[in-house]
XYZ file of C-alpha atoms in Angstrom:
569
model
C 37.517 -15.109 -101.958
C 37.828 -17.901 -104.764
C 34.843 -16.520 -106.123
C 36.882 -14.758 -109.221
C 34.154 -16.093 -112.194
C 31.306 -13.778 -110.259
C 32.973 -10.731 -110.355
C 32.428 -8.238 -113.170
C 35.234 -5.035 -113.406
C 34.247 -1.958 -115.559
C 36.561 1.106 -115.788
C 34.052 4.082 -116.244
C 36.816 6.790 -115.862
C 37.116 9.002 -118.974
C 40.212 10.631 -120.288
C 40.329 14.713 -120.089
C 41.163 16.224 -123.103
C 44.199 17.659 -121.251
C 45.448 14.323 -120.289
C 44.882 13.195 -124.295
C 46.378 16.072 -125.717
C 49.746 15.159 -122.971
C 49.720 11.639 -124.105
C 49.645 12.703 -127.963
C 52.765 15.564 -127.087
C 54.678 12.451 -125.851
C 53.835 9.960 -128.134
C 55.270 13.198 -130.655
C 58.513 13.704 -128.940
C 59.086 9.946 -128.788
C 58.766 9.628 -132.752
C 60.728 12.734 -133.065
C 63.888 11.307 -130.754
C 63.321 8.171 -133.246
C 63.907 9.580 -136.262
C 66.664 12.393 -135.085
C 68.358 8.682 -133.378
C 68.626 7.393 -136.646
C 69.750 10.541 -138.303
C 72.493 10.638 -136.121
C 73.163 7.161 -136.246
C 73.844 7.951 -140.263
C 75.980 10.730 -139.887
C 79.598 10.921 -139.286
C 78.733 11.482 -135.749
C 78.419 7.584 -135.832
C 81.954 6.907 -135.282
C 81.798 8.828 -131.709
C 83.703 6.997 -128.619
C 80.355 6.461 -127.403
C 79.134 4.065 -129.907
C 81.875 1.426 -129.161
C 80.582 1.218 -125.210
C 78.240 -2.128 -124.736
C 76.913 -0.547 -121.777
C 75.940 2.543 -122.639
C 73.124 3.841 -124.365
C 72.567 7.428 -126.337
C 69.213 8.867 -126.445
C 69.097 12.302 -128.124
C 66.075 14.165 -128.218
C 64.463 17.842 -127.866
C 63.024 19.326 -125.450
C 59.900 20.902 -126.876
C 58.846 22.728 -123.852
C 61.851 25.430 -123.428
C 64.286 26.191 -125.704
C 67.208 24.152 -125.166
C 69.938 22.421 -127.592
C 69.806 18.890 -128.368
C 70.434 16.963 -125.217
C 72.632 13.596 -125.314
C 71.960 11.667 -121.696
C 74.341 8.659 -121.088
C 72.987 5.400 -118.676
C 75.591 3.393 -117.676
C 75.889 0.509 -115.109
C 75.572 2.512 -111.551
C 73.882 2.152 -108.023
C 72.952 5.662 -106.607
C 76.242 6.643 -104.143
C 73.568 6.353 -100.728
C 73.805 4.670 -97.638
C 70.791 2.209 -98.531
C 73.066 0.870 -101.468
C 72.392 -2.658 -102.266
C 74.705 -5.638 -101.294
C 77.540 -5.670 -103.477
C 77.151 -9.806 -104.372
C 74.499 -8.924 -106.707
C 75.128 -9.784 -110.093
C 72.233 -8.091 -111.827
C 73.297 -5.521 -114.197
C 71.300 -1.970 -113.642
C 70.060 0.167 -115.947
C 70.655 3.103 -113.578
C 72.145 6.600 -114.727
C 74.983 8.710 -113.987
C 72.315 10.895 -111.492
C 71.065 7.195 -109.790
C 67.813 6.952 -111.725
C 67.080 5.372 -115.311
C 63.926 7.789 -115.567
C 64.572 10.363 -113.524
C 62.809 13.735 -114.597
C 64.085 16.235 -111.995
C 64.767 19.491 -112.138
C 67.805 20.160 -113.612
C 68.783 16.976 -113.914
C 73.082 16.194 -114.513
C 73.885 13.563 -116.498
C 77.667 12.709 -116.542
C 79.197 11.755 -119.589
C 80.714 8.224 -119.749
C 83.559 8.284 -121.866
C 86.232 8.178 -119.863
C 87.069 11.475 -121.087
C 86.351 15.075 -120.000
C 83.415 14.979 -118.175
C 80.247 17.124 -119.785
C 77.067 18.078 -117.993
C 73.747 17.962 -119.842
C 70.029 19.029 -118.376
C 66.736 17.161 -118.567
C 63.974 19.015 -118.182
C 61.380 17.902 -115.551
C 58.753 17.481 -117.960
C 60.568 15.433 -120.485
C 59.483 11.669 -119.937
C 60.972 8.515 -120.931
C 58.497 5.583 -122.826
C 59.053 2.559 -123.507
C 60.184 3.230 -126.855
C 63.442 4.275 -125.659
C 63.994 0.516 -124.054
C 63.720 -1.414 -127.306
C 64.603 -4.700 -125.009
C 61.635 -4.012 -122.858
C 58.586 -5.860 -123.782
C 55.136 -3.970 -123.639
C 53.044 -5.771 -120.714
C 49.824 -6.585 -121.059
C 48.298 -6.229 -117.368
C 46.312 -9.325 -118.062
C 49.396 -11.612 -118.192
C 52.203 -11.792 -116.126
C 55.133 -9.231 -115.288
C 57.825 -10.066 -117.788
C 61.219 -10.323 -115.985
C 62.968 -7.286 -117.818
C 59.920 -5.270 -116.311
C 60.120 -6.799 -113.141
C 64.258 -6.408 -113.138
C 64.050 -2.826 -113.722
C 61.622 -2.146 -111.163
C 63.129 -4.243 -108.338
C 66.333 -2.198 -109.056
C 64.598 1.478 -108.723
C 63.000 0.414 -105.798
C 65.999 -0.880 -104.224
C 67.788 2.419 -105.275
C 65.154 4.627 -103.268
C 64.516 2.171 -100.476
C 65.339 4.336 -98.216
C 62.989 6.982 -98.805
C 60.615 4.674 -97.452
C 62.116 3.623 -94.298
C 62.401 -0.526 -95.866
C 65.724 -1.702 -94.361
C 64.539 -4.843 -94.569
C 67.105 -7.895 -95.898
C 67.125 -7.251 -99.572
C 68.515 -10.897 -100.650
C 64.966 -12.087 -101.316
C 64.890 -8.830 -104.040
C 68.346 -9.619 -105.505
C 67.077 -13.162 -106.376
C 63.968 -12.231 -108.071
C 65.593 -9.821 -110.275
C 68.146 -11.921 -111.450
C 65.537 -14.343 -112.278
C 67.182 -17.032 -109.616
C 65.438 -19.213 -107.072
C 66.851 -19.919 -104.222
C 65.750 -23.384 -101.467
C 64.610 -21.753 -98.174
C 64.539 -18.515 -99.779
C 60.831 -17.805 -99.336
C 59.566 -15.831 -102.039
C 57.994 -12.266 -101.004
C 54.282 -12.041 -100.956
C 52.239 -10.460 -104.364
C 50.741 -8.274 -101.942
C 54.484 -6.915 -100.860
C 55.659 -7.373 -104.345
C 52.733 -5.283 -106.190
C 53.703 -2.413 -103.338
C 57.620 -2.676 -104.402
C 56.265 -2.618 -107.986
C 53.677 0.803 -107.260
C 56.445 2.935 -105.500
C 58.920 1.893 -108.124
C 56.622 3.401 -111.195
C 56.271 6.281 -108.768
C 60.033 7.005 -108.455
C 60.901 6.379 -112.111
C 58.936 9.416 -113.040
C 58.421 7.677 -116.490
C 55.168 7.859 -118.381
C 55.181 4.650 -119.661
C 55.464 3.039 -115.886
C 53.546 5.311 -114.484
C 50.205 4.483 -116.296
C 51.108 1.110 -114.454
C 50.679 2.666 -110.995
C 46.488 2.257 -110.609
C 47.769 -1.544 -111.707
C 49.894 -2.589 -109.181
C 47.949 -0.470 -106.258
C 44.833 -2.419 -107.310
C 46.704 -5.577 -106.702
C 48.481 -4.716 -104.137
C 45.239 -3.708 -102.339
C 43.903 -7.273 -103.168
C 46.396 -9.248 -102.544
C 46.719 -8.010 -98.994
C 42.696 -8.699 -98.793
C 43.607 -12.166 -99.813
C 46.905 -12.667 -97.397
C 44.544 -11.344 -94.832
C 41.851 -14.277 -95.321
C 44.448 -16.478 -95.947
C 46.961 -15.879 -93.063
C 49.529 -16.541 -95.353
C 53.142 -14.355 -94.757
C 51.814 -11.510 -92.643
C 55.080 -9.942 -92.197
C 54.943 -9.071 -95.669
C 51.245 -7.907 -95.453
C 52.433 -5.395 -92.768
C 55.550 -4.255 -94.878
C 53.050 -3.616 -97.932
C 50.313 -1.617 -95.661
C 53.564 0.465 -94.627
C 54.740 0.969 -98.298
C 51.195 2.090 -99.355
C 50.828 4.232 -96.702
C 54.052 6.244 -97.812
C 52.784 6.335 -101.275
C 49.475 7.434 -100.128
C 51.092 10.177 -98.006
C 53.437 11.703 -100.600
C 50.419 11.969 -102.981
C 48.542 13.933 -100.660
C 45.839 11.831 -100.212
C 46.098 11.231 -96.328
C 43.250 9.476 -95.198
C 43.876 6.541 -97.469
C 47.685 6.483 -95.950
C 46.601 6.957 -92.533
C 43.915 3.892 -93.054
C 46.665 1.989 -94.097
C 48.918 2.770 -91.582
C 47.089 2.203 -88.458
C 45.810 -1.380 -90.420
C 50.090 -2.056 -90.621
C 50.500 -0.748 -86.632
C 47.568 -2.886 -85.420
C 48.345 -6.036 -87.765
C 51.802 -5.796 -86.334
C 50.951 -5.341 -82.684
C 48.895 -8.685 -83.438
C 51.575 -10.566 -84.602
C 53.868 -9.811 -81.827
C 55.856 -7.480 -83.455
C 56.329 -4.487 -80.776
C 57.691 -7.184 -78.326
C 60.868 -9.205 -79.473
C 62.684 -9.992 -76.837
C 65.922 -12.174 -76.453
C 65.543 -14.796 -74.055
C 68.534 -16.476 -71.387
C 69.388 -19.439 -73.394
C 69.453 -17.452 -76.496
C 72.412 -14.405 -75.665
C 75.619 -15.050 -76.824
C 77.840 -16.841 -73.805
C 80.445 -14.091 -73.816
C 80.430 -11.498 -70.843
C 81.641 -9.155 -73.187
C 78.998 -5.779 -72.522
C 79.690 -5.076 -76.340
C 78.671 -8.498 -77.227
C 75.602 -8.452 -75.502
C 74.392 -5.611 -76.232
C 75.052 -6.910 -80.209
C 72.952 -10.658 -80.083
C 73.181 -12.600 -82.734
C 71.604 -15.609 -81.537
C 67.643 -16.453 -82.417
C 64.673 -14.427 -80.498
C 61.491 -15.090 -78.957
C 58.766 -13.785 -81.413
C 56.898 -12.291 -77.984
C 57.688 -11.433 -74.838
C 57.192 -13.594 -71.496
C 53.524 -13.895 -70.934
C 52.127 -11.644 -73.830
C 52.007 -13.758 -76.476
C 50.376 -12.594 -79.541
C 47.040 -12.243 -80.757
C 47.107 -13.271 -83.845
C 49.035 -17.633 -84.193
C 52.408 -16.993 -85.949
C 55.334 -19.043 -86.161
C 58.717 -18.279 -84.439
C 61.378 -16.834 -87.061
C 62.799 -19.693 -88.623
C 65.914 -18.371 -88.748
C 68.305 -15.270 -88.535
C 67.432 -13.465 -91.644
C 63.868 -14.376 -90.669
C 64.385 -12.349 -87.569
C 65.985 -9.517 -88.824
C 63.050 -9.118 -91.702
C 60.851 -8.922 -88.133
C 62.452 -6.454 -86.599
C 62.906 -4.081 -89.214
C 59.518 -4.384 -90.537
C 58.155 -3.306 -86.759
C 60.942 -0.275 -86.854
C 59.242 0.641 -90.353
C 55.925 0.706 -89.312
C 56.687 2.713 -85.812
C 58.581 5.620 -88.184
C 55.408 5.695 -90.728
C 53.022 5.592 -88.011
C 54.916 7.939 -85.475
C 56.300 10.277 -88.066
C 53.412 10.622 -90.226
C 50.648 11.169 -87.837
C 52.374 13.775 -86.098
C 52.839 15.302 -89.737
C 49.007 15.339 -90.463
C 48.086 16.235 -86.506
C 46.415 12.401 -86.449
C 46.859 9.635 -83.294
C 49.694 6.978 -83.584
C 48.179 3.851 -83.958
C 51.051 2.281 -81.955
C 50.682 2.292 -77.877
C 52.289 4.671 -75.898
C 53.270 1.731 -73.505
C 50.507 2.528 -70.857
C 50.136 -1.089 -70.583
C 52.265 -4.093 -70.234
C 50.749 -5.608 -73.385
C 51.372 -2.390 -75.605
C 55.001 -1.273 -73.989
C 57.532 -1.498 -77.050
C 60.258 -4.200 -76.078
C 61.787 -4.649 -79.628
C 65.593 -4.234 -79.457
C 66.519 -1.023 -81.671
C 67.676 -1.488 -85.430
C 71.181 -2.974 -84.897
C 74.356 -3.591 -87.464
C 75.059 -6.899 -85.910
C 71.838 -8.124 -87.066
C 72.787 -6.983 -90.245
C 74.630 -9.134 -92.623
C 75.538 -5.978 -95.091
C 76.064 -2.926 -93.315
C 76.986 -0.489 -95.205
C 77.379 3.174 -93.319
C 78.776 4.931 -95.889
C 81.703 6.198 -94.061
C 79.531 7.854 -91.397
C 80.785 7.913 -87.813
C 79.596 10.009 -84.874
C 81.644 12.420 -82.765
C 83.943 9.549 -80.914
C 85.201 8.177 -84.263
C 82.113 5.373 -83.846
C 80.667 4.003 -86.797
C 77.128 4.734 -87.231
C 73.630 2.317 -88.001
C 71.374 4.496 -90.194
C 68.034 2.528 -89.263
C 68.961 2.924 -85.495
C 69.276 6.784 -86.351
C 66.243 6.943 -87.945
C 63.933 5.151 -85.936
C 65.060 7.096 -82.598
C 64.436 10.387 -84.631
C 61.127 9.568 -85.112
C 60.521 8.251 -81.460
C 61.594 12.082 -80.574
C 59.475 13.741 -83.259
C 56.870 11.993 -82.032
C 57.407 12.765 -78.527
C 58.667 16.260 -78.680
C 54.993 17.014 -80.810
C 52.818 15.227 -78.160
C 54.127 17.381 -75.110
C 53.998 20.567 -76.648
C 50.355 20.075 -77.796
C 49.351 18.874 -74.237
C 47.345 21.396 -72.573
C 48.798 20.062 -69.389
C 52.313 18.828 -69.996
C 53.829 16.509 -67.612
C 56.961 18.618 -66.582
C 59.099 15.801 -65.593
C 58.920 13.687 -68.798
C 59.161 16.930 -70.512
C 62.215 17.585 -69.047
C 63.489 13.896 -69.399
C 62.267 14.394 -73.033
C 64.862 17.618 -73.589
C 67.447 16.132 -72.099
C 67.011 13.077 -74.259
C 67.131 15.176 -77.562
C 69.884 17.388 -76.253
C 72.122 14.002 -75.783
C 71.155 12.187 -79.287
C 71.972 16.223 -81.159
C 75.246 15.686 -79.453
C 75.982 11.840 -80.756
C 74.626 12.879 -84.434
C 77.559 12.500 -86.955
C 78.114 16.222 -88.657
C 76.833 16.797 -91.683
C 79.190 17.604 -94.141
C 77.276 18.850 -96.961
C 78.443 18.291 -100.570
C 80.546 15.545 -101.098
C 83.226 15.918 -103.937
C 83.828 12.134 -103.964
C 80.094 11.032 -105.233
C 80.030 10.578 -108.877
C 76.100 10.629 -109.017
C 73.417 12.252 -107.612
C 72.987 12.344 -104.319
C 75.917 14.705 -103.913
C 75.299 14.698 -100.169
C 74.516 11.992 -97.417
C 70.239 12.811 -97.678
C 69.400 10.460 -94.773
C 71.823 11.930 -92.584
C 70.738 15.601 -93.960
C 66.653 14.304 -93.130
C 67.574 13.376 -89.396
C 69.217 16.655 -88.853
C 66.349 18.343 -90.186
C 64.035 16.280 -88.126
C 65.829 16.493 -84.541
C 65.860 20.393 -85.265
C 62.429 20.391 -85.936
C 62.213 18.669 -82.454
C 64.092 21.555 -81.044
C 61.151 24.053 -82.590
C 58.041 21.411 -81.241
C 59.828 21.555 -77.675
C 59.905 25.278 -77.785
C 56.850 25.872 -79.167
C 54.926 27.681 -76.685
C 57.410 30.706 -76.150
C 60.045 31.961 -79.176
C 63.024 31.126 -77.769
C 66.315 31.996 -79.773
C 67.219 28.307 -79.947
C 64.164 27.928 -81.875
C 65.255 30.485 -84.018
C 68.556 28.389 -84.212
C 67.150 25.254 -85.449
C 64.845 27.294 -87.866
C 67.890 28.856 -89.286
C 69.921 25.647 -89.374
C 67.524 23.985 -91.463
C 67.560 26.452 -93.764
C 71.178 26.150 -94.033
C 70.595 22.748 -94.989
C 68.164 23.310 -97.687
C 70.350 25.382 -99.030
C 72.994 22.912 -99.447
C 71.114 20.922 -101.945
C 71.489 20.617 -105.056
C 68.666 19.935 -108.210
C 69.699 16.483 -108.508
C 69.475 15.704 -105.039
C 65.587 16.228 -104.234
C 64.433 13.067 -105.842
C 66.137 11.163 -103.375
C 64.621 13.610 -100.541
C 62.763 11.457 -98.179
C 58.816 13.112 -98.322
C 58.505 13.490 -94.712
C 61.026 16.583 -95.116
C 58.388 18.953 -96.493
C 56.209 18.136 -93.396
C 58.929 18.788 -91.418
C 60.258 22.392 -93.916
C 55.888 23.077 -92.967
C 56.727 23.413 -89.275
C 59.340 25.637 -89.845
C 57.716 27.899 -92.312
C 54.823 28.221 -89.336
C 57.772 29.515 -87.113
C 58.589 32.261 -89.125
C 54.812 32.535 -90.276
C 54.312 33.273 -86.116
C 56.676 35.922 -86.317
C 55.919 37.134 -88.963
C 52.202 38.021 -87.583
C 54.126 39.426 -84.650
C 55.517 42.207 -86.563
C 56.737 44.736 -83.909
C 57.293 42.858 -80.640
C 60.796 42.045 -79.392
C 61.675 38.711 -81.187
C 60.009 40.277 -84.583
C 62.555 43.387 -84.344
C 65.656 41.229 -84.169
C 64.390 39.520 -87.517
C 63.055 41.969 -89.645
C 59.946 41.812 -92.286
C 62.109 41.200 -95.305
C 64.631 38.997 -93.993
C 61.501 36.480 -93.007
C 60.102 36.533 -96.376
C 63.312 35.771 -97.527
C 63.475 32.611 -95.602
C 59.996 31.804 -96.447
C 60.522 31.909 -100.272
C 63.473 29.604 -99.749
C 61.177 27.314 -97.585
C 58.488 27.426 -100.695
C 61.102 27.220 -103.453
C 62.157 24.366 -101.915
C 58.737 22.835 -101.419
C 57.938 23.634 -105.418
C 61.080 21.574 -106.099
C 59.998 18.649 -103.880
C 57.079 18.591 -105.554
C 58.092 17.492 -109.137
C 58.213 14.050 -107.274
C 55.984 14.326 -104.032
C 52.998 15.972 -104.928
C 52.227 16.648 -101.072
C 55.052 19.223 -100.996
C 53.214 21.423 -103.331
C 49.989 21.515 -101.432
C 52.462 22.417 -98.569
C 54.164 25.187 -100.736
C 50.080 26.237 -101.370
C 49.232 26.915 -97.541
C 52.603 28.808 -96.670
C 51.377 31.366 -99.473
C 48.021 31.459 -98.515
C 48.939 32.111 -94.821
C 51.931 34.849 -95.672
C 49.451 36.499 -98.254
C 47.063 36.541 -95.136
C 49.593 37.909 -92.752
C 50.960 40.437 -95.146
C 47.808 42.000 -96.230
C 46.903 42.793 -92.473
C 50.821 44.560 -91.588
């Protein structure tokens, strides 16, 4: 409020002697890795093909926690192999690994070795950190001052790497600019408030120590600079994009209400501004009668629709990119609000269209507004080239709907049935999932977006069916388990979080027949062969949890519950 010289800040939270005696183990290992780096640096080892590469850089260290040999990890120059790659004009160089992240502590973590010669695996374990000690080019950052750029660059590149885990398809030229340390005219420059959210989820994914003390900062001034865009009116696109991003990062940490306030705040800001209704108008389709041109516009939109303008002044998009950075900011707020509520059994903020003012007229996520598409190869069952975003969004719509009418007390029949029909026609248009693909160099080894859609429209199948055990529930159940199984170690940290809710549904399917032990359905799947699947459900859930701590309070309830049901066969 402009008022900065009244306000006083104290931090009264104290250290645990657990937390000191961590932060001493690290600070340990770090000096250790020092000295054994320049032992090794004086050996005859020196003179190894590594130590000629300019962009590659040796860390060797032990791991102190299980007994393992010395471990050599490579980073070299990569994007992660995923569909939500950056554009290929950017010039920055990354700092991310052969397994897509530069800190990445997962389980069983590959690192490939760079030589250009016979390729060698090597294992991080996932409680081995990475300081700042190990980036000798990094500066230390003194919250008080601002972000230096090599901070800044490294962060703006994990974020962009995992972007996709939380549903920001947005244009990410505006990114690419700032971390080359370039300014661009007409360019606008992204709001602190979205910036400090960028910054937050980026310390989240690098599962580094040294960035992740940095998370309280950038949440703390994340949640102020929206309080000061707010009173300001100043770029409330962005405002809505950050509310989104900490609502994710809220959610995977298991600490719902906060992500659900912040959530509904993104929905209803959004709705204000318009958002929901982007419509094209005459003058502004494309000339052509082609039906595949118009159905792809390129041309500028109205911000609103005819006669409900917005509640909240806003300019019209200024321009294309403008417009696109609209559009998918509504689509990411509709899959956080749709998807997450249903997760946590709370409303959608969003209407349901009961009224003219609240019906959803915003064209779907579409490649020709898209000035780098990148589908990754993946086409649906005509040959077609796919739109992940599009995918996406009308997953969520159905996971959504699908978990409304089956926890109606009264369905409505009809839309019901339009509703089946509806997810029996997009499971038939999904591209097939392949599984592991031999051609990926990095982790992900497998398309994970496409792998999370399948996963959610079977989950649909199972809300759909949930009042009566069908065998095609049974079907989808199975199927995702197939899927989990496909995945590797390296591949959960690019898991998007909203699979564990979605893994939680189907461990209550086999928790239900489980409890039925004896009736028809429970015969054709015996006691055993359901605890089976549950374990892999939990395993699973343990393993998602090294990086979304929500999937191990979901992991918690399934063993409660099974204990529960056990104990009463």
């Amino acid at each position: 409020m402009k008022r900065a010289d009244e306000c006083e800040y104290e931090d009264r939270r104290q250290k645990s002697r657990t937390q000191k005696l961590k932060e001493k183990l690290a600070m340990l290992e770090d000096r250790i890795k020092e000295l054994e780096g320049t032992e090794q640096t004086t050996s005859g080892d020196a003179s190894s093909s590594h130590s000629g590469s300019p962009d590659t850089l040796e860390l060797r260290g032990t791991n102190t926690l299980d007994d393992v040999d010395q471990n050599q990890i490579s980073l070299n120059n990569a994007w992660p192999a995923t569909s939500a790659e950056p554009s290929s004009n950017s010039s920055s160089s990354s700092l991310l690994s052969a397994s897509g992240s530069p800190f990445a502590s997962a389980m069983g973590m590959v690192w490939g070795d760079t030589s250009g010669g016979s390729e060698q695996a090597f294992e991080i374990s996932p409680f081995t950190g990475m300081s700042s000690s190990m980036f000798p080019d990094m500066p230390h950052w003194d919250p008080s001052t601002p972000l230096p750029f090599e901070n800044k660059k490294i962060l703006l590149e994990l974020f962009i790497a995992h972007r996709h885990q939380c549903w920001f398809f947005s244009d990410t030229t505006r990114l690419d600019i700032l971390s080359n340390g370039e300014s661009i005219v007409g360019v606008p420059e992204p709001h602190p408030a979205l910036m400090n959210a960028l910054y937050l989820l980026a310390c989240h994914f690098s599962r580094s120590p040294y960035f992740s003390e940095l998370e309280s900062t950038f949440l703390t001034r994340a949640l102020r600079e929206i309080t000061v865009a707010l009173d300001n009116q100043d770029r409330l696109v962005d405002v809505v994009q950050a509310s989104s991003l900490l609502a994710i990062y809220f959610y995977a940490n298991s600490r719902i209400l906060e992500g659900y306030c912040h959530s509904f705040s993104a929905a209803r800001l959004a709705v204000g501004l318009g958002l929901h209704q982007i419509q094209f108008t005459d003058l502004d389709r494309p000339s052509s009668s082609s039906s595949a041109e118009r159905s792809s516009p390129t041309g500028v939109m109205n911000l609103t629709a005819t006669g409900s303008p917005s509640s909240i002044a806003s300019s019209p998009p200024k321009d294309h990119s403008e417009l696109r950075e609209r559009i998918s900011t509504f689509w990411q707020v509709f899959m956080v609000d749709r998807c997450w509520s249903v997760a946590n059994g709370l409303p959608v903020a969003l209407p349901d269209g009961e009224h003219h003012q609240g019906r959803i007229k915003t064209p779907w996520p579409d490649a020709a507004l898209d000035d780098v598409v990148t589908t990754a190869g993946v086409f649906d069952p005509l040959g077609n080239p796919v739109y992940m975003p599009s995918l996406k969004a009308k997953a969520a719509a159905l996971y959504e709907r699908t978990f409304r009418l089956s926890s109606s007390v009264q369905p409505n029949w009809a839309e019901l049935a339009a509703t089946s029909n509806a997810l029996q026609r997009f499971l038939t248009s999904l591209p097939l999932f392949l599984g592991f693909e031999p051609w990926r160099n990095q982790a992900p080894f497998l398309d994970v977006e496409l792998l999370t859609i399948h996963t959610v429209v079977n989950v649909c199948t199972i809300h759909i069916n949930k009042n009566n055990l069908e065998m095609e529930n049974l079907q989808a159940a199975n199927y995702v388990l197939t899927l989990i199984r496909q995945l590797g170690q390296t591949d959960y940290e690019w898991l998007d979080p909203l699979i564990s809710a979605c893994w939680m549904t189907v461990a209550k399917l086999y928790l239900q027949i489980l409890s039925l032990s004896g009736s028809a359905v429970a015969n054709a799947l015996p006691v055993f062969s359901v605890d089976q699947e549950l374990d892999v459900l939990v395993d699973a859930m343990k393993t998602l949890s090294a990086f979304f701590p929500l999937a191990g309070e979901h992991a918690r309830r399934i063993e409660q519950e099974r204990a529960l049901i056990l104990s009463s066969i």
